[in-house]
PDB file of C-alpha atoms and ligand atoms in Angstrom:
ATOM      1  CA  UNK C 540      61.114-128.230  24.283  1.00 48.00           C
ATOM      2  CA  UNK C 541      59.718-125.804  26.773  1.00 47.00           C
ATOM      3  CA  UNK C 542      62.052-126.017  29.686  1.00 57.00           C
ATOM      4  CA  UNK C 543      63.147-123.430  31.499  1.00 60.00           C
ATOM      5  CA  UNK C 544      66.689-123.333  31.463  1.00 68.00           C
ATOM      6  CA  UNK C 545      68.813-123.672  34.581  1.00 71.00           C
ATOM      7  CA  UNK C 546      70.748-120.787  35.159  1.00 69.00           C
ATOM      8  CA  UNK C 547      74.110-122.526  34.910  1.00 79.00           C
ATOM      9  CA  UNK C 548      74.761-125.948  33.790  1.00 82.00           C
ATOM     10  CA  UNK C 549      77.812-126.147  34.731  1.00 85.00           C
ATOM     11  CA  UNK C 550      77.484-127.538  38.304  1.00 87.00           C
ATOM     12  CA  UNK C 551      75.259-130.191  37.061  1.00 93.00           C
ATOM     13  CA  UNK C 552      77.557-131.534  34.633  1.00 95.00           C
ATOM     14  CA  UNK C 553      80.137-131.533  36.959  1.00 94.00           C
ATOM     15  CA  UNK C 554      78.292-133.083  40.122  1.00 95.00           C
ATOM     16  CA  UNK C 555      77.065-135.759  37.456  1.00 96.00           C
ATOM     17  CA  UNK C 556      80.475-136.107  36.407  1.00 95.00           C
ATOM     18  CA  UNK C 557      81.768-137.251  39.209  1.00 93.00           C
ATOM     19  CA  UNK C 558      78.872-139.513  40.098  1.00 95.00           C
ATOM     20  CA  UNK C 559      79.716-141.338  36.918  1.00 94.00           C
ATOM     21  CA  UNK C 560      83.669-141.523  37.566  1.00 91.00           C
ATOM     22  CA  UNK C 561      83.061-142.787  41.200  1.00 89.00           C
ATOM     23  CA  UNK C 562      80.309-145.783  39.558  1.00 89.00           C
ATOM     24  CA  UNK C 563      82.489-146.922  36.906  1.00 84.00           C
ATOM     25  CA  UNK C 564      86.017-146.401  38.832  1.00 77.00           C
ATOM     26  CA  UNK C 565      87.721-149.747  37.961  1.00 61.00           C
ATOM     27  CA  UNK C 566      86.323-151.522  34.587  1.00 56.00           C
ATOM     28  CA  UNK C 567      88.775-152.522  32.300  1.00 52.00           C
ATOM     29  CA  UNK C 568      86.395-154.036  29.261  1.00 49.00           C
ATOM     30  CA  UNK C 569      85.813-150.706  27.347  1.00 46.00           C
ATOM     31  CA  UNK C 570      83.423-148.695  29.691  1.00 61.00           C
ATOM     32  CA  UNK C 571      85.722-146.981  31.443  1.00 83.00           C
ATOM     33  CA  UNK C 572      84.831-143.001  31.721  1.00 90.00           C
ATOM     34  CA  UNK C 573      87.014-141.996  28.295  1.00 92.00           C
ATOM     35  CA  UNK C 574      83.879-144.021  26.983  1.00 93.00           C
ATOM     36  CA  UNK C 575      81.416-142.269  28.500  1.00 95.00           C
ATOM     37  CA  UNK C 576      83.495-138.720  27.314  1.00 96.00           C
ATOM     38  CA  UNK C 577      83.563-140.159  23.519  1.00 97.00           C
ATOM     39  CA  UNK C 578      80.004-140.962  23.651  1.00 98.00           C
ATOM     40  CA  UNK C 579      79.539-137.207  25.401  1.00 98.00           C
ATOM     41  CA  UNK C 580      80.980-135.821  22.720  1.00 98.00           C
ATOM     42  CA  UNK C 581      79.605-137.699  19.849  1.00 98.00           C
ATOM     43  CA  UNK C 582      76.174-137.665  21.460  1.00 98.00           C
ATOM     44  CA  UNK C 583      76.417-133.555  21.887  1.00 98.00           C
ATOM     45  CA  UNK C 584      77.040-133.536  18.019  1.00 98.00           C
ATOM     46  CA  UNK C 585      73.844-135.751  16.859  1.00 98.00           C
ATOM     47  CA  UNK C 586      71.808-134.250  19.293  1.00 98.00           C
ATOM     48  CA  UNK C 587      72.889-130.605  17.737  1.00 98.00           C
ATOM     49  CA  UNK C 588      72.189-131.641  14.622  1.00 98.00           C
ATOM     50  CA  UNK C 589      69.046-132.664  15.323  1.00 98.00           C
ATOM     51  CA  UNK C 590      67.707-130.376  17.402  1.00 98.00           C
ATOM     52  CA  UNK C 591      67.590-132.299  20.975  1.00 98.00           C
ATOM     53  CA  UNK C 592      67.898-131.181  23.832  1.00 98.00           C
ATOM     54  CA  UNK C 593      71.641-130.544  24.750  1.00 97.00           C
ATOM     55  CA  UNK C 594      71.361-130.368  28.598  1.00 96.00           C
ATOM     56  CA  UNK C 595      69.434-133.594  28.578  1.00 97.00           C
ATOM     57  CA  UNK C 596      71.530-134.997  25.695  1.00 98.00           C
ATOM     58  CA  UNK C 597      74.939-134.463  28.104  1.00 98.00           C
ATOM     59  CA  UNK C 598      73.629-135.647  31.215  1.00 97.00           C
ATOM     60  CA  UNK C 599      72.297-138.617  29.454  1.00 98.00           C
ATOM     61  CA  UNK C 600      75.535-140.086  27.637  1.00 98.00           C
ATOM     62  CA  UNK C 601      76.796-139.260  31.196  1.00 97.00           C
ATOM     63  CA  UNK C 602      74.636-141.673  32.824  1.00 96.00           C
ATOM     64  CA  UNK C 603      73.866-144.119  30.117  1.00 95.00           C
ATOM     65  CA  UNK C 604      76.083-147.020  31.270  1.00 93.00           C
ATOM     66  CA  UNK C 605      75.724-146.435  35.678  1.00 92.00           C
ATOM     67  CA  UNK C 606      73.096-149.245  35.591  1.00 90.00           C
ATOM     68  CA  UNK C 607      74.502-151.566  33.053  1.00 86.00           C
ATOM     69  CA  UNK C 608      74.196-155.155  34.561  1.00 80.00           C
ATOM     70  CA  UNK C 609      78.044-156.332  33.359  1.00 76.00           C
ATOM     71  CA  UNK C 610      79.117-153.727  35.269  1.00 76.00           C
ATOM     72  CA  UNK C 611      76.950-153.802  38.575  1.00 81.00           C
ATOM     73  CA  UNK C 612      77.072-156.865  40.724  1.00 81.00           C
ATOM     74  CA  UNK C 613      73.418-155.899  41.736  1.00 85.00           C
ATOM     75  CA  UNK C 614      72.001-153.748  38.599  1.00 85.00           C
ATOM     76  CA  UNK C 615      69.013-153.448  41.599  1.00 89.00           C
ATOM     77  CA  UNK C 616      71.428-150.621  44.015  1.00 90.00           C
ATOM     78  CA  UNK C 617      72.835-149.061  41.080  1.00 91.00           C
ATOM     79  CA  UNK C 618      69.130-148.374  39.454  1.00 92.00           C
ATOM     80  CA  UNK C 619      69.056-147.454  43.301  1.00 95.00           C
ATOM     81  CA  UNK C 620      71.657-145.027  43.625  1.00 95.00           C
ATOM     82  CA  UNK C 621      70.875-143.531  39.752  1.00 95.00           C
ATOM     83  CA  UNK C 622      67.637-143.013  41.101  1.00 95.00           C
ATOM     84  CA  UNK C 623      68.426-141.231  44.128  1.00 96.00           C
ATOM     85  CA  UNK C 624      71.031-139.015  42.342  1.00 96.00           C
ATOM     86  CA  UNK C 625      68.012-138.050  39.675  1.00 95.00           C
ATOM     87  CA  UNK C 626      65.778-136.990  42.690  1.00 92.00           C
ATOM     88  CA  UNK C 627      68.903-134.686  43.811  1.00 91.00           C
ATOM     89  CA  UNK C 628      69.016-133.027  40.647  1.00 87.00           C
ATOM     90  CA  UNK C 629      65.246-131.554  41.197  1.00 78.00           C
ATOM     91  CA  UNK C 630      67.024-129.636  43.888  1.00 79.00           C
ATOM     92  CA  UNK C 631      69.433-127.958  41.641  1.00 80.00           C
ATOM     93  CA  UNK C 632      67.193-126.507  38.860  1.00 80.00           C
ATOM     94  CA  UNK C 633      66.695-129.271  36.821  1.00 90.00           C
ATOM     95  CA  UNK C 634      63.191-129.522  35.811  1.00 91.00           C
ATOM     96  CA  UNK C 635      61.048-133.029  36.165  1.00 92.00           C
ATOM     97  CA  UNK C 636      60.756-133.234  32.543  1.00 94.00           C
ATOM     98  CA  UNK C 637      64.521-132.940  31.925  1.00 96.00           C
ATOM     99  CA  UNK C 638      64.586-135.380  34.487  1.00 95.00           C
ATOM    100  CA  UNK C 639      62.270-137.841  33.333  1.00 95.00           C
ATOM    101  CA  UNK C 640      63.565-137.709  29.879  1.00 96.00           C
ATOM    102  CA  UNK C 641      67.004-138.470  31.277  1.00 96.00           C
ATOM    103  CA  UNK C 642      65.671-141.514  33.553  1.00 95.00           C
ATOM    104  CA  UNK C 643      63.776-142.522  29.837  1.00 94.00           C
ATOM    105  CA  UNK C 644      66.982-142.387  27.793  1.00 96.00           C
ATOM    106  CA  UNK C 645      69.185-144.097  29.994  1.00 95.00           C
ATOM    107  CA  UNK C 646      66.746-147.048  30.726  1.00 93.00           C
ATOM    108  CA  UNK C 647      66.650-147.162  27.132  1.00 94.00           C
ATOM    109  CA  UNK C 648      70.250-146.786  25.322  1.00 91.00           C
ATOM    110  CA  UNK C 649      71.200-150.170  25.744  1.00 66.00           C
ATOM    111  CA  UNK C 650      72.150-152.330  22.784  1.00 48.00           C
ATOM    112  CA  UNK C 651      71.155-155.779  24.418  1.00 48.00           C
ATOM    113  CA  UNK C 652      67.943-154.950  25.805  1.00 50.00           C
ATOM    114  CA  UNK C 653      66.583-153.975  22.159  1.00 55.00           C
ATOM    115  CA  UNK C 654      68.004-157.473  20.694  1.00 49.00           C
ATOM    116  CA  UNK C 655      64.568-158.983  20.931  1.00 45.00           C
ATOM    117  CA  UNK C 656      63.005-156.283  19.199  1.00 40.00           C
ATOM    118  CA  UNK C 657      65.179-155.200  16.354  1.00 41.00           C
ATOM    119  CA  UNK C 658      63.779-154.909  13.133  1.00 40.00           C
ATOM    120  CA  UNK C 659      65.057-153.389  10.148  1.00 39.00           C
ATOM    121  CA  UNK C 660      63.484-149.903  10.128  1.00 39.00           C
ATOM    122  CA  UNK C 661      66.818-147.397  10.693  1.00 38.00           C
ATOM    123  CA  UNK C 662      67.034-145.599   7.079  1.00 35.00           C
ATOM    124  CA  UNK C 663      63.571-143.553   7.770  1.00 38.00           C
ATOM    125  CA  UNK C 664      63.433-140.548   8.736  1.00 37.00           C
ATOM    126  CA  UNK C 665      64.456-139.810  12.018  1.00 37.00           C
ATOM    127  CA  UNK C 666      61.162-141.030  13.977  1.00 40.00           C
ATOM    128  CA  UNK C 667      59.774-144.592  15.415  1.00 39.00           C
ATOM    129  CA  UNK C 668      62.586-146.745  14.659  1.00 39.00           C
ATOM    130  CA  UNK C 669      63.333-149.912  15.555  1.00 43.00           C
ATOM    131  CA  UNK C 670      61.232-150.798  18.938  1.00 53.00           C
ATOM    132  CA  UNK C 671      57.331-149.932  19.338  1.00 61.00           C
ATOM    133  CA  UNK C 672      57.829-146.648  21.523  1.00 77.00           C
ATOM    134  CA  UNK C 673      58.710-143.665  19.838  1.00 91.00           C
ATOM    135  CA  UNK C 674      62.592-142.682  20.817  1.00 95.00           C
ATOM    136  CA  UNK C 675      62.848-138.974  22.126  1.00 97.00           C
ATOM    137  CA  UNK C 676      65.642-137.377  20.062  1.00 98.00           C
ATOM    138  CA  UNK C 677      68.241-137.434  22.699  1.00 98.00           C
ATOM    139  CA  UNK C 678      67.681-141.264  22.889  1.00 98.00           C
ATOM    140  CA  UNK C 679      68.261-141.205  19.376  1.00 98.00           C
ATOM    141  CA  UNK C 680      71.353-139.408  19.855  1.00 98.00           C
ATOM    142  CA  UNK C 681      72.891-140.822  22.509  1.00 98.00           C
ATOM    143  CA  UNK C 682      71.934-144.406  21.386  1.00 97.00           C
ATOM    144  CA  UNK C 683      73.849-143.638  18.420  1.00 98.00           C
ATOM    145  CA  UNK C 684      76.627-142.539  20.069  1.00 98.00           C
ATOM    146  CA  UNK C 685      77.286-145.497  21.915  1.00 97.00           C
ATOM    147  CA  UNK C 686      77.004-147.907  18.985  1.00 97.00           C
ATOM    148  CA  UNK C 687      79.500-145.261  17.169  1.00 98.00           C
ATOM    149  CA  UNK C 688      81.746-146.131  19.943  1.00 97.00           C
ATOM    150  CA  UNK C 689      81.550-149.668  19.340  1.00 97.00           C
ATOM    151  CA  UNK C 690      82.693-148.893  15.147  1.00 98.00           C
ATOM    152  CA  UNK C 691      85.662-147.470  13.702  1.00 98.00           C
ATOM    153  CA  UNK C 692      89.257-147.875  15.398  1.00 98.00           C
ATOM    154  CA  UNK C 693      87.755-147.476  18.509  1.00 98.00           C
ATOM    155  CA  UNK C 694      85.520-150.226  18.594  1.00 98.00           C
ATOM    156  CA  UNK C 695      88.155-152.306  17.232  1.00 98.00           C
ATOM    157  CA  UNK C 696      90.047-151.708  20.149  1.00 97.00           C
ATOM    158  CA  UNK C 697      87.268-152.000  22.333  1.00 95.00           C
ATOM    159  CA  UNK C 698      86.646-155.748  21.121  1.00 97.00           C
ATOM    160  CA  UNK C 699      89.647-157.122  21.679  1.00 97.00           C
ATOM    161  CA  UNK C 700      90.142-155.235  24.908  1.00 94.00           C
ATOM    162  CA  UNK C 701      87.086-156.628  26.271  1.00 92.00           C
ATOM    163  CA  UNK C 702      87.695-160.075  24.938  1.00 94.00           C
ATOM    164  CA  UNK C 703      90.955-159.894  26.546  1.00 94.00           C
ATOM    165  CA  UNK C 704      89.194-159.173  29.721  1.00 89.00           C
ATOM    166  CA  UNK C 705      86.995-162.188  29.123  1.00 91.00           C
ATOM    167  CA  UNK C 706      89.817-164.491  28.332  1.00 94.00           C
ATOM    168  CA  UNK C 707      88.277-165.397  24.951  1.00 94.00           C
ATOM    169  CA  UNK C 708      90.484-165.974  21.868  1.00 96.00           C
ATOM    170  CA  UNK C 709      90.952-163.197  19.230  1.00 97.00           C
ATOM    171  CA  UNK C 710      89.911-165.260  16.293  1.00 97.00           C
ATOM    172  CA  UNK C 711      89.285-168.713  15.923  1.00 96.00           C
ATOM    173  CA  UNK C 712      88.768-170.179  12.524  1.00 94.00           C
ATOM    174  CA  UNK C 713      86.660-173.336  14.056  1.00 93.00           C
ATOM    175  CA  UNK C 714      84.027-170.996  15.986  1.00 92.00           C
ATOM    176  CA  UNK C 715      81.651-169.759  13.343  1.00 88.00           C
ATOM    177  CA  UNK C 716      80.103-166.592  14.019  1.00 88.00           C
ATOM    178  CA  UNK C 717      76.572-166.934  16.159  1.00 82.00           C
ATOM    179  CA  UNK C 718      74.449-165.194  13.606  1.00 77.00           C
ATOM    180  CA  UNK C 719      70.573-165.525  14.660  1.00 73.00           C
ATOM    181  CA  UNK C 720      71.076-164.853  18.637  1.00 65.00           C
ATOM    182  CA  UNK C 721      68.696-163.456  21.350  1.00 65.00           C
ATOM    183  CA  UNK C 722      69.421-161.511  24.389  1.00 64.00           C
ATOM    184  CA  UNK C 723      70.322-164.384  26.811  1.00 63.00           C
ATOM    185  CA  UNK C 724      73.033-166.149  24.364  1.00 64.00           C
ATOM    186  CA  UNK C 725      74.112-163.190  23.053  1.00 63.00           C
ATOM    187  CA  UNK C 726      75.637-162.376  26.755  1.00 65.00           C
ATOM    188  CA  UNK C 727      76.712-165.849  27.300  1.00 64.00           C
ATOM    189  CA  UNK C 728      78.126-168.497  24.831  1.00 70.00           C
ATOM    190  CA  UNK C 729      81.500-168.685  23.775  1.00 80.00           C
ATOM    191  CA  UNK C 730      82.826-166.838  20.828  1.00 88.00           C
ATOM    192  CA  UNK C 731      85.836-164.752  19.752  1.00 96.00           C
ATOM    193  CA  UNK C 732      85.942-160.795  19.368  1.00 97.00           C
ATOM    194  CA  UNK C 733      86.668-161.773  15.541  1.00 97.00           C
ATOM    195  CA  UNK C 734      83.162-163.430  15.367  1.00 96.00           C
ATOM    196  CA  UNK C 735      81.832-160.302  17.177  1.00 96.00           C
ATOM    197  CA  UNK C 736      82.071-158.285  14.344  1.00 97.00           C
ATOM    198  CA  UNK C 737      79.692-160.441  12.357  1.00 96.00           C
ATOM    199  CA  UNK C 738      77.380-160.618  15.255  1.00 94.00           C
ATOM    200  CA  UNK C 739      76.993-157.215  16.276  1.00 94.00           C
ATOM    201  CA  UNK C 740      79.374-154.718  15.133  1.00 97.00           C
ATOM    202  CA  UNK C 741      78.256-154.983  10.945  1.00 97.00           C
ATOM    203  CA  UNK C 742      74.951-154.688  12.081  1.00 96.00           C
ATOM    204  CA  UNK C 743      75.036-151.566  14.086  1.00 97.00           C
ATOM    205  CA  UNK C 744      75.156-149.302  11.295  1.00 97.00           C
ATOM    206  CA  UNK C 745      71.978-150.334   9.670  1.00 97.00           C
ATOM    207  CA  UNK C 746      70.045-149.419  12.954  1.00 95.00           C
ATOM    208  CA  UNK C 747      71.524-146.109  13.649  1.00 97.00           C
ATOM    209  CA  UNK C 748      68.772-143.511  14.246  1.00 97.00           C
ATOM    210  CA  UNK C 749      69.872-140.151  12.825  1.00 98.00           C
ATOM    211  CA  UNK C 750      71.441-139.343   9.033  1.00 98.00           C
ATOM    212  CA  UNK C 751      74.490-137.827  11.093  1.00 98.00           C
ATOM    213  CA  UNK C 752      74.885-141.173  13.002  1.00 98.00           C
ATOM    214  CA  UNK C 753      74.372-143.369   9.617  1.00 98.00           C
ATOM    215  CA  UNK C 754      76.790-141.498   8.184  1.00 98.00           C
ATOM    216  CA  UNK C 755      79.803-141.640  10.511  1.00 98.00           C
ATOM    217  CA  UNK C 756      78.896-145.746  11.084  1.00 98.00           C
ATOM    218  CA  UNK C 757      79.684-145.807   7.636  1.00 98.00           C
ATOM    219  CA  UNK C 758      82.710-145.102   7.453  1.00 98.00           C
ATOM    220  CA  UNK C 759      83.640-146.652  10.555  1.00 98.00           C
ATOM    221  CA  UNK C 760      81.855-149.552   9.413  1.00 98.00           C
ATOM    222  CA  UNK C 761      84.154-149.372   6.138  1.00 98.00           C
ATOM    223  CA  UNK C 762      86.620-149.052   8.294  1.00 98.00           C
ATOM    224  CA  UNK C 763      86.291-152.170  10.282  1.00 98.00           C
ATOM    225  CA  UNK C 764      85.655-154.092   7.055  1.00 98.00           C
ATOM    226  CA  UNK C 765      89.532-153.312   5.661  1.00 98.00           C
ATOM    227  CA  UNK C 766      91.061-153.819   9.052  1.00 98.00           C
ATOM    228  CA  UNK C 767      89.206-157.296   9.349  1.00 98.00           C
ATOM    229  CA  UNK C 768      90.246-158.274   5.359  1.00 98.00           C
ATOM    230  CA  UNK C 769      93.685-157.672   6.485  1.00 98.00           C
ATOM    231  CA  UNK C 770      93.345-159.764   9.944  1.00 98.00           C
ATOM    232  CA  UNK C 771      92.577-162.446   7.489  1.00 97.00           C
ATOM    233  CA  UNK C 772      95.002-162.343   5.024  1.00 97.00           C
ATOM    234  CA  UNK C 773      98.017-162.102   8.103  1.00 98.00           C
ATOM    235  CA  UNK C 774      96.346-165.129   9.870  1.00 97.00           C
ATOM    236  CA  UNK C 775      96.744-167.309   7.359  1.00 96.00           C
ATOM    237  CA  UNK C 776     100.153-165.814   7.045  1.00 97.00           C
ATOM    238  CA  UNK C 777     100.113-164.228   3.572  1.00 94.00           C
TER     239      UNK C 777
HETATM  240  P1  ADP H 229      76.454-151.974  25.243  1.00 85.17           P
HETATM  241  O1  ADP H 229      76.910-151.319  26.540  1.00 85.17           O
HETATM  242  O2  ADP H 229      76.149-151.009  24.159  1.00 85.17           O
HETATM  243  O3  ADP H 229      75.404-153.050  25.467  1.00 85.17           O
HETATM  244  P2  ADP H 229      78.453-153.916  25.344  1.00 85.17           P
HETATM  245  O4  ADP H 229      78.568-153.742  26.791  1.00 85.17           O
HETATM  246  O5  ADP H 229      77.823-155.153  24.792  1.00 85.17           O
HETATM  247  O6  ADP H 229      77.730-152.703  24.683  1.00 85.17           O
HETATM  248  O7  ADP H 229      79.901-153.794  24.759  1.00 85.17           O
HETATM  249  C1  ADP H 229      80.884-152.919  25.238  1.00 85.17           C
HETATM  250  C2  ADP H 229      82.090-153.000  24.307  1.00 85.17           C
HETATM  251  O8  ADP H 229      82.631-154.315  24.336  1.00 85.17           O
HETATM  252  C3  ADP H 229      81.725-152.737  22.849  1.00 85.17           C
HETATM  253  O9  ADP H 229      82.758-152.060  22.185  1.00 85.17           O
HETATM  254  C4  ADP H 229      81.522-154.098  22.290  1.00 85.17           C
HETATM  255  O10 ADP H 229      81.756-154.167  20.905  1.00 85.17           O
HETATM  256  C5  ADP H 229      82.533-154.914  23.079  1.00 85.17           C
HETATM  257  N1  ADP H 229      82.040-156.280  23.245  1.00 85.17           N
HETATM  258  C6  ADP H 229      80.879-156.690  23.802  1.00 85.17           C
HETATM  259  N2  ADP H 229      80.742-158.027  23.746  1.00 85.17           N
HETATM  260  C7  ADP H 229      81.851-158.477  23.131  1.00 85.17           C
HETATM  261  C8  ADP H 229      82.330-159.769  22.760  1.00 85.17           C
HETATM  262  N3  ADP H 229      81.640-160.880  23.024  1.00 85.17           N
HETATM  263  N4  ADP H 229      83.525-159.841  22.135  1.00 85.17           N
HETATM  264  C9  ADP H 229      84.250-158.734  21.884  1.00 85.17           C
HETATM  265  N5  ADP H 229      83.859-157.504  22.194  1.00 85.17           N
HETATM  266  C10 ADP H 229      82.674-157.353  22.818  1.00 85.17           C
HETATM  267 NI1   NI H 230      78.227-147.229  26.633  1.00 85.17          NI
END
């Protein structure tokens, strides 16, 4: 990419920073900002790897989750405010494309609103994958990010955590899992965190977007699979 570079990032990260803390300030279900600083992280690796854009990558897994509906009462005033911080930015060196790409990315990162869309292309090469616009390669990096969040240890946490928040049961052997779901009853509809392995978390790792994404889902994924064998095996009290 052709930008020019700000002379020092650091202000940015920091002014974004604290944008982020003061929207998310309260949430208990698993977006809280060690989230966002996992996702940072993970996304600043992919996006390395892959040659993105690091600058845009950062400010990006930053932001992805300020407009989230679950966590907005009016998703309307947070695009709102998100907006009005991204115009700010122009002010302190960041160029309109940076900009732009970051607006792109975080309108696009979320799991939910690709549901309707998903196909079964993740495996090619890093490229058009799995929605009919072309993903910039910080999308593709922070995308996978977040889903990596949702695998592994942490993402086992993260499910029960947030189906403790939701009141919903752990497991329950008389709920099968909802396997062939759009976007509406994939938000509402009861289920257990248990059954939302089977309806999200095993499928995130066929639909990451970069090799270095595909392969740390896989071994979270492997991960999740042992933990869940054993789940079973103490539930029915073996
Ligand atoms: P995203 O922000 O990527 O759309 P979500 O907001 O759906 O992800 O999920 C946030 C976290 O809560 C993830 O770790 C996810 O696995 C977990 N989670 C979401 N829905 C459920 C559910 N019905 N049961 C258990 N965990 C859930
Ligand atoms: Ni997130």
């Amino acid at each position: 990419m052709s930008n020019i570079e700000p002379q020092n990032p650091k202000p940015l990260l920091a002014l974004t920073e604290s944008f982020v803390r003061a929207r998310l300030a309260g949430d208990a279900g698993g977006h809280d900002f060690a989230h966002i600083e996992r996702v940072r992280a993970v996304a600043l690796r992919i996006a390395a790897d892959i040659g993105a854009d690091l600058l845009v990558t950062e400010m990006a897994a930053l932001l992805h989750d300020v407009t989230d509906p679950k966590l907005n009462a009016s998703p309307e005033a947070a695009r709102k405010a998100l907006e009005a911080f991204l115009a700010s930015l122009a002010s302190l060196d960041l160029d309109v494309n940076r900009v732009d790409l970051i607006r792109d990315v975080v309108a696009r990162v979320s799991f939910g609103g690709e549901l309707p869309s998903l196909d079964s292309s993740a495996g090619k090469a890093q490229g058009n994958l799995g929605g009919t616009l072309e993903k910039p390669p910080e999308l593709m990096a922070v995308q996978d990010a977040d889903r990596l969040d949702a695998l592994g240890a942490i993402g086992i946490a993260r499910a029960f955590a947030y189906g403790g928040s939701k009141g919903q049961a752990m497991h329950d052997p008389e709920l099968p899992p909802r396997l062939a779901m759009d976007a509406q009853s994939y938000r509402n509809g009861k289920s257990t965190s248990v059954n939302h392995f089977h309806e999200k978390l095993f499928k995130l790792k066929d639909r990451m977007n970069t090799r270095l994404g595909r392969e740390l889902a896989e071994e979270r994924h492997a991960y999740m699979r042992t933990f869940l064998e054993r789940f079973q095996v103490e539930w029915r009290g073996e």
